[in-house]
Amino acid sequence: MYLPNEDEKTKALNTVDYSHHEIHSGSSFTSCHKADVANGANLDILVVTPNTTKWSHLTYELEVEAETDVNIYEAPTASNNGTPLAVFNRDRNSSKTAGTTVFHTPTIAGGSEGTLIRCWHLGSGKTFGGGDRGTHEIILKQNTKYLIRLTNATTGNNYMSVKVDWYEHTNK
């Protein structure tokens, strides 16, 4: 007898984890930005969640050439959200659109970064941070802004990239 979640030839059970299922359902999205950042300057990404009960489960990946301070803030005060970034459905055949929006280069006044919820320092040489869903996933609060700030901690330019992935889920 063939079961729907069983491989017909090997009888191996076929399963995917929930976040992978969200890709298949068309509820998973991605966006990215990269820049060459001057000494002491920031690469800022602003993530804005909608005022709905569909919550974003966010993960991120960071890549930098040299030393970088990384801070993630909740509820920064942005006088300008910045330049919208393209957001793509991770199921390229799906027509669903994201409720969460992403921007680069928002205007954040000093002292208005919000509540620091995560911080660390990446070392010199090509380094990578984020990506592991179990330790890096953040379920974002509805109707809230989040600032991902990478600060160049070197005396020269520092090439940086930020990728954010999220799925949007409504609790049952």
PDB file of C-alpha atoms in Angstrom:
ATOM      1  CA  MET A   1       0.000   0.000   0.000  1.00  0.00           C
ATOM      2  CA  TYR A   2       1.282   3.468  -0.934  1.00  0.00           C
ATOM      3  CA  LEU A   3       0.841   6.294   1.618  1.00  0.00           C
ATOM      4  CA  PRO A   4       0.682   9.948   0.430  1.00  0.00           C
ATOM      5  CA  ASN A   5       3.820  10.954   2.389  1.00  0.00           C
ATOM      6  CA  GLU A   6       5.796   7.841   1.478  1.00  0.00           C
ATOM      7  CA  ASP A   7       8.302   7.472  -1.361  1.00  0.00           C
ATOM      8  CA  GLU A   8       6.770   4.968  -3.754  1.00  0.00           C
ATOM      9  CA  LYS A   9      10.050   3.203  -4.554  1.00  0.00           C
ATOM     10  CA  THR A  10      11.920   3.210  -1.226  1.00  0.00           C
ATOM     11  CA  LYS A  11       8.976   3.486   1.212  1.00  0.00           C
ATOM     12  CA  ALA A  12      10.916   6.281   2.970  1.00  0.00           C
ATOM     13  CA  LEU A  13       8.743   8.726   4.848  1.00  0.00           C
ATOM     14  CA  ASN A  14       8.800  12.164   3.171  1.00  0.00           C
ATOM     15  CA  THR A  15       8.432  15.147   5.483  1.00  0.00           C
ATOM     16  CA  VAL A  16       9.442  18.788   5.482  1.00  0.00           C
ATOM     17  CA  ASP A  17       9.772  21.059   8.510  1.00  0.00           C
ATOM     18  CA  TYR A  18       7.201  23.768   9.062  1.00  0.00           C
ATOM     19  CA  SER A  19       9.304  26.665   7.721  1.00  0.00           C
ATOM     20  CA  HIS A  20       9.941  24.654   4.548  1.00  0.00           C
ATOM     21  CA  HIS A  21       6.204  23.967   4.286  1.00  0.00           C
ATOM     22  CA  GLU A  22       5.605  27.740   4.381  1.00  0.00           C
ATOM     23  CA  ILE A  23       7.723  28.079   1.222  1.00  0.00           C
ATOM     24  CA  HIS A  24       5.529  25.476  -0.490  1.00  0.00           C
ATOM     25  CA  SER A  25       2.360  27.269   0.656  1.00  0.00           C
ATOM     26  CA  GLY A  26       3.546  30.587  -0.810  1.00  0.00           C
ATOM     27  CA  SER A  27       3.793  32.328   2.574  1.00  0.00           C
ATOM     28  CA  SER A  28       7.588  32.685   2.721  1.00  0.00           C
ATOM     29  CA  PHE A  29       9.450  35.772   1.482  1.00  0.00           C
ATOM     30  CA  THR A  30      12.990  37.081   0.999  1.00  0.00           C
ATOM     31  CA  SER A  31      14.770  40.399   0.542  1.00  0.00           C
ATOM     32  CA  CYS A  32      18.411  41.511   0.498  1.00  0.00           C
ATOM     33  CA  HIS A  33      20.705  44.525   0.320  1.00  0.00           C
ATOM     34  CA  LYS A  34      24.469  45.018  -0.020  1.00  0.00           C
ATOM     35  CA  ALA A  35      26.749  48.048   0.163  1.00  0.00           C
ATOM     36  CA  ASP A  36      30.346  49.153   0.555  1.00  0.00           C
ATOM     37  CA  VAL A  37      30.236  50.943   3.927  1.00  0.00           C
ATOM     38  CA  ALA A  38      32.741  53.624   4.988  1.00  0.00           C
ATOM     39  CA  ASN A  39      34.639  53.642   8.312  1.00  0.00           C
ATOM     40  CA  GLY A  40      32.236  54.181  11.216  1.00  0.00           C
ATOM     41  CA  ALA A  41      29.179  54.273   8.923  1.00  0.00           C
ATOM     42  CA  ASN A  42      26.119  52.009   9.082  1.00  0.00           C
ATOM     43  CA  LEU A  43      24.254  49.698   6.789  1.00  0.00           C
ATOM     44  CA  ASP A  44      20.676  49.998   8.081  1.00  0.00           C
ATOM     45  CA  ILE A  45      17.766  47.742   7.156  1.00  0.00           C
ATOM     46  CA  LEU A  46      14.289  48.562   8.434  1.00  0.00           C
ATOM     47  CA  VAL A  47      11.692  45.779   8.635  1.00  0.00           C
ATOM     48  CA  VAL A  48       8.079  46.932   9.116  1.00  0.00           C
ATOM     49  CA  THR A  49       5.338  44.509  10.141  1.00  0.00           C
ATOM     50  CA  PRO A  50       1.652  45.116   9.356  1.00  0.00           C
ATOM     51  CA  ASN A  51      -1.051  45.633  11.977  1.00  0.00           C
ATOM     52  CA  THR A  52      -2.546  42.157  11.511  1.00  0.00           C
ATOM     53  CA  THR A  53      -2.474  38.850  13.383  1.00  0.00           C
ATOM     54  CA  LYS A  54      -0.402  37.355  10.557  1.00  0.00           C
ATOM     55  CA  TRP A  55       3.005  37.366  12.264  1.00  0.00           C
ATOM     56  CA  SER A  56       6.391  37.304  10.557  1.00  0.00           C
ATOM     57  CA  HIS A  57       8.897  34.642  11.597  1.00  0.00           C
ATOM     58  CA  LEU A  58      12.210  36.271  10.605  1.00  0.00           C
ATOM     59  CA  THR A  59      15.676  34.846  10.052  1.00  0.00           C
ATOM     60  CA  TYR A  60      18.660  36.734   8.665  1.00  0.00           C
ATOM     61  CA  GLU A  61      22.069  36.188   7.117  1.00  0.00           C
ATOM     62  CA  LEU A  62      24.903  38.713   7.266  1.00  0.00           C
ATOM     63  CA  GLU A  63      28.170  38.750   5.385  1.00  0.00           C
ATOM     64  CA  VAL A  64      30.956  41.272   5.966  1.00  0.00           C
ATOM     65  CA  GLU A  65      34.563  41.713   4.824  1.00  0.00           C
ATOM     66  CA  ALA A  66      35.920  43.130   8.072  1.00  0.00           C
ATOM     67  CA  GLU A  67      35.044  43.871  11.695  1.00  0.00           C
ATOM     68  CA  THR A  68      31.424  44.870  12.175  1.00  0.00           C
ATOM     69  CA  ASP A  69      29.143  45.604  15.102  1.00  0.00           C
ATOM     70  CA  VAL A  70      25.651  44.169  14.612  1.00  0.00           C
ATOM     71  CA  ASN A  71      22.605  45.374  16.524  1.00  0.00           C
ATOM     72  CA  ILE A  72      18.931  44.544  16.095  1.00  0.00           C
ATOM     73  CA  TYR A  73      16.490  47.022  17.600  1.00  0.00           C
ATOM     74  CA  GLU A  74      12.749  46.843  18.166  1.00  0.00           C
ATOM     75  CA  ALA A  75      10.541  49.934  17.707  1.00  0.00           C
ATOM     76  CA  PRO A  76      13.032  52.503  16.401  1.00  0.00           C
ATOM     77  CA  THR A  77      11.717  55.972  15.586  1.00  0.00           C
ATOM     78  CA  ALA A  78      12.155  56.480  11.846  1.00  0.00           C
ATOM     79  CA  SER A  79      11.346  59.908  10.416  1.00  0.00           C
ATOM     80  CA  ASN A  80      11.653  58.273   6.982  1.00  0.00           C
ATOM     81  CA  ASN A  81      11.470  54.510   6.348  1.00  0.00           C
ATOM     82  CA  GLY A  82      14.048  54.799   3.554  1.00  0.00           C
ATOM     83  CA  THR A  83      14.153  53.155   0.144  1.00  0.00           C
ATOM     84  CA  PRO A  84      11.868  50.125  -0.326  1.00  0.00           C
ATOM     85  CA  LEU A  85      13.636  46.867  -1.106  1.00  0.00           C
ATOM     86  CA  ALA A  86      12.194  44.296  -3.471  1.00  0.00           C
ATOM     87  CA  VAL A  87      10.463  41.466  -1.617  1.00  0.00           C
ATOM     88  CA  PHE A  88      10.160  38.134  -3.387  1.00  0.00           C
ATOM     89  CA  ASN A  89       7.911  35.184  -2.651  1.00  0.00           C
ATOM     90  CA  ARG A  90      10.174  32.170  -2.173  1.00  0.00           C
ATOM     91  CA  ASP A  91       7.664  30.096  -4.166  1.00  0.00           C
ATOM     92  CA  ARG A  92       8.232  31.853  -7.473  1.00  0.00           C
ATOM     93  CA  ASN A  93       4.947  30.369  -8.803  1.00  0.00           C
ATOM     94  CA  SER A  94       2.858  31.929  -6.026  1.00  0.00           C
ATOM     95  CA  SER A  95       0.999  35.214  -6.431  1.00  0.00           C
ATOM     96  CA  LYS A  96       0.810  35.842  -2.655  1.00  0.00           C
ATOM     97  CA  THR A  97       2.384  39.100  -1.502  1.00  0.00           C
ATOM     98  CA  ALA A  98       4.044  39.890   1.814  1.00  0.00           C
ATOM     99  CA  GLY A  99       2.449  42.032   4.476  1.00  0.00           C
ATOM    100  CA  THR A 100       5.865  42.831   5.937  1.00  0.00           C
ATOM    101  CA  THR A 101       7.915  45.475   4.107  1.00  0.00           C
ATOM    102  CA  VAL A 102      11.687  46.048   4.039  1.00  0.00           C
ATOM    103  CA  PHE A 103      13.686  49.256   3.449  1.00  0.00           C
ATOM    104  CA  HIS A 104      17.327  50.328   3.330  1.00  0.00           C
ATOM    105  CA  THR A 105      18.830  53.598   4.565  1.00  0.00           C
ATOM    106  CA  PRO A 106      16.014  54.716   6.878  1.00  0.00           C
ATOM    107  CA  THR A 107      16.370  58.015   8.741  1.00  0.00           C
ATOM    108  CA  ILE A 108      16.910  57.153  12.411  1.00  0.00           C
ATOM    109  CA  ALA A 109      17.946  59.976  14.753  1.00  0.00           C
ATOM    110  CA  GLY A 110      20.681  59.151  17.270  1.00  0.00           C
ATOM    111  CA  GLY A 111      19.143  57.784  20.459  1.00  0.00           C
ATOM    112  CA  SER A 112      15.976  56.733  18.589  1.00  0.00           C
ATOM    113  CA  GLU A 113      17.108  53.233  17.692  1.00  0.00           C
ATOM    114  CA  GLY A 114      14.559  51.591  19.999  1.00  0.00           C
ATOM    115  CA  THR A 115      15.073  48.620  22.304  1.00  0.00           C
ATOM    116  CA  LEU A 116      18.213  46.581  21.643  1.00  0.00           C
ATOM    117  CA  ILE A 117      17.079  42.938  21.387  1.00  0.00           C
ATOM    118  CA  ARG A 118      20.190  41.318  19.889  1.00  0.00           C
ATOM    119  CA  CYS A 119      23.845  42.352  19.478  1.00  0.00           C
ATOM    120  CA  TRP A 120      27.216  40.877  18.553  1.00  0.00           C
ATOM    121  CA  HIS A 121      30.532  41.678  16.869  1.00  0.00           C
ATOM    122  CA  LEU A 122      31.736  39.938  13.712  1.00  0.00           C
ATOM    123  CA  GLY A 123      35.507  39.565  13.338  1.00  0.00           C
ATOM    124  CA  SER A 124      37.824  40.366  10.472  1.00  0.00           C
ATOM    125  CA  GLY A 125      38.003  38.345   7.271  1.00  0.00           C
ATOM    126  CA  LYS A 126      34.924  37.063   5.470  1.00  0.00           C
ATOM    127  CA  THR A 127      32.492  36.102   8.172  1.00  0.00           C
ATOM    128  CA  PHE A 128      28.887  35.087   8.218  1.00  0.00           C
ATOM    129  CA  GLY A 129      26.162  35.415  10.813  1.00  0.00           C
ATOM    130  CA  GLY A 130      22.600  34.220  11.094  1.00  0.00           C
ATOM    131  CA  GLY A 131      20.846  31.541   9.156  1.00  0.00           C
ATOM    132  CA  ASP A 132      20.205  28.930  11.854  1.00  0.00           C
ATOM    133  CA  ARG A 133      16.443  29.051  12.362  1.00  0.00           C
ATOM    134  CA  GLY A 134      16.548  27.438  15.815  1.00  0.00           C
ATOM    135  CA  THR A 135      18.762  30.106  17.372  1.00  0.00           C
ATOM    136  CA  HIS A 136      18.178  33.127  15.123  1.00  0.00           C
ATOM    137  CA  GLU A 137      14.451  33.114  14.333  1.00  0.00           C
ATOM    138  CA  ILE A 138      12.549  36.066  15.768  1.00  0.00           C
ATOM    139  CA  ILE A 139       8.754  36.200  15.681  1.00  0.00           C
ATOM    140  CA  LEU A 140       8.230  39.881  15.026  1.00  0.00           C
ATOM    141  CA  LYS A 141       5.584  41.863  16.882  1.00  0.00           C
ATOM    142  CA  GLN A 142       2.715  43.094  14.724  1.00  0.00           C
ATOM    143  CA  ASN A 143       2.601  46.776  13.720  1.00  0.00           C
ATOM    144  CA  THR A 144       6.233  47.291  14.744  1.00  0.00           C
ATOM    145  CA  LYS A 145       9.460  48.454  13.098  1.00  0.00           C
ATOM    146  CA  TYR A 146      12.769  46.622  13.462  1.00  0.00           C
ATOM    147  CA  LEU A 147      16.188  48.073  12.702  1.00  0.00           C
ATOM    148  CA  ILE A 148      19.035  45.777  11.656  1.00  0.00           C
ATOM    149  CA  ARG A 149      22.151  47.943  11.957  1.00  0.00           C
ATOM    150  CA  LEU A 150      25.615  46.874  10.817  1.00  0.00           C
ATOM    151  CA  THR A 151      28.323  49.369  11.816  1.00  0.00           C
ATOM    152  CA  ASN A 152      31.733  49.307  10.133  1.00  0.00           C
ATOM    153  CA  ALA A 153      34.292  48.950  12.949  1.00  0.00           C
ATOM    154  CA  THR A 154      37.368  49.308  10.719  1.00  0.00           C
ATOM    155  CA  THR A 155      39.438  52.227   9.425  1.00  0.00           C
ATOM    156  CA  GLY A 156      38.601  51.458   5.785  1.00  0.00           C
ATOM    157  CA  ASN A 157      35.604  50.481   3.705  1.00  0.00           C
ATOM    158  CA  ASN A 158      33.756  47.287   4.586  1.00  0.00           C
ATOM    159  CA  TYR A 159      31.611  45.433   2.057  1.00  0.00           C
ATOM    160  CA  MET A 160      28.436  44.163   3.779  1.00  0.00           C
ATOM    161  CA  SER A 161      25.312  42.264   2.794  1.00  0.00           C
ATOM    162  CA  VAL A 162      22.091  41.503   4.646  1.00  0.00           C
ATOM    163  CA  LYS A 163      19.506  38.913   3.636  1.00  0.00           C
ATOM    164  CA  VAL A 164      16.233  38.547   5.506  1.00  0.00           C
ATOM    165  CA  ASP A 165      13.862  35.619   5.091  1.00  0.00           C
ATOM    166  CA  TRP A 166      10.499  35.271   6.769  1.00  0.00           C
ATOM    167  CA  TYR A 167       7.234  33.449   6.574  1.00  0.00           C
ATOM    168  CA  GLU A 168       3.921  34.927   7.594  1.00  0.00           C
ATOM    169  CA  HIS A 169       1.766  32.775   9.866  1.00  0.00           C
ATOM    170  CA  THR A 170      -1.540  33.264  11.693  1.00  0.00           C
ATOM    171  CA  ASN A 171      -1.926  31.367  14.973  1.00  0.00           C
ATOM    172  CA  LYS A 172      -4.851  28.950  15.138  1.00  0.00           C
TER     173      LYS A 172
END
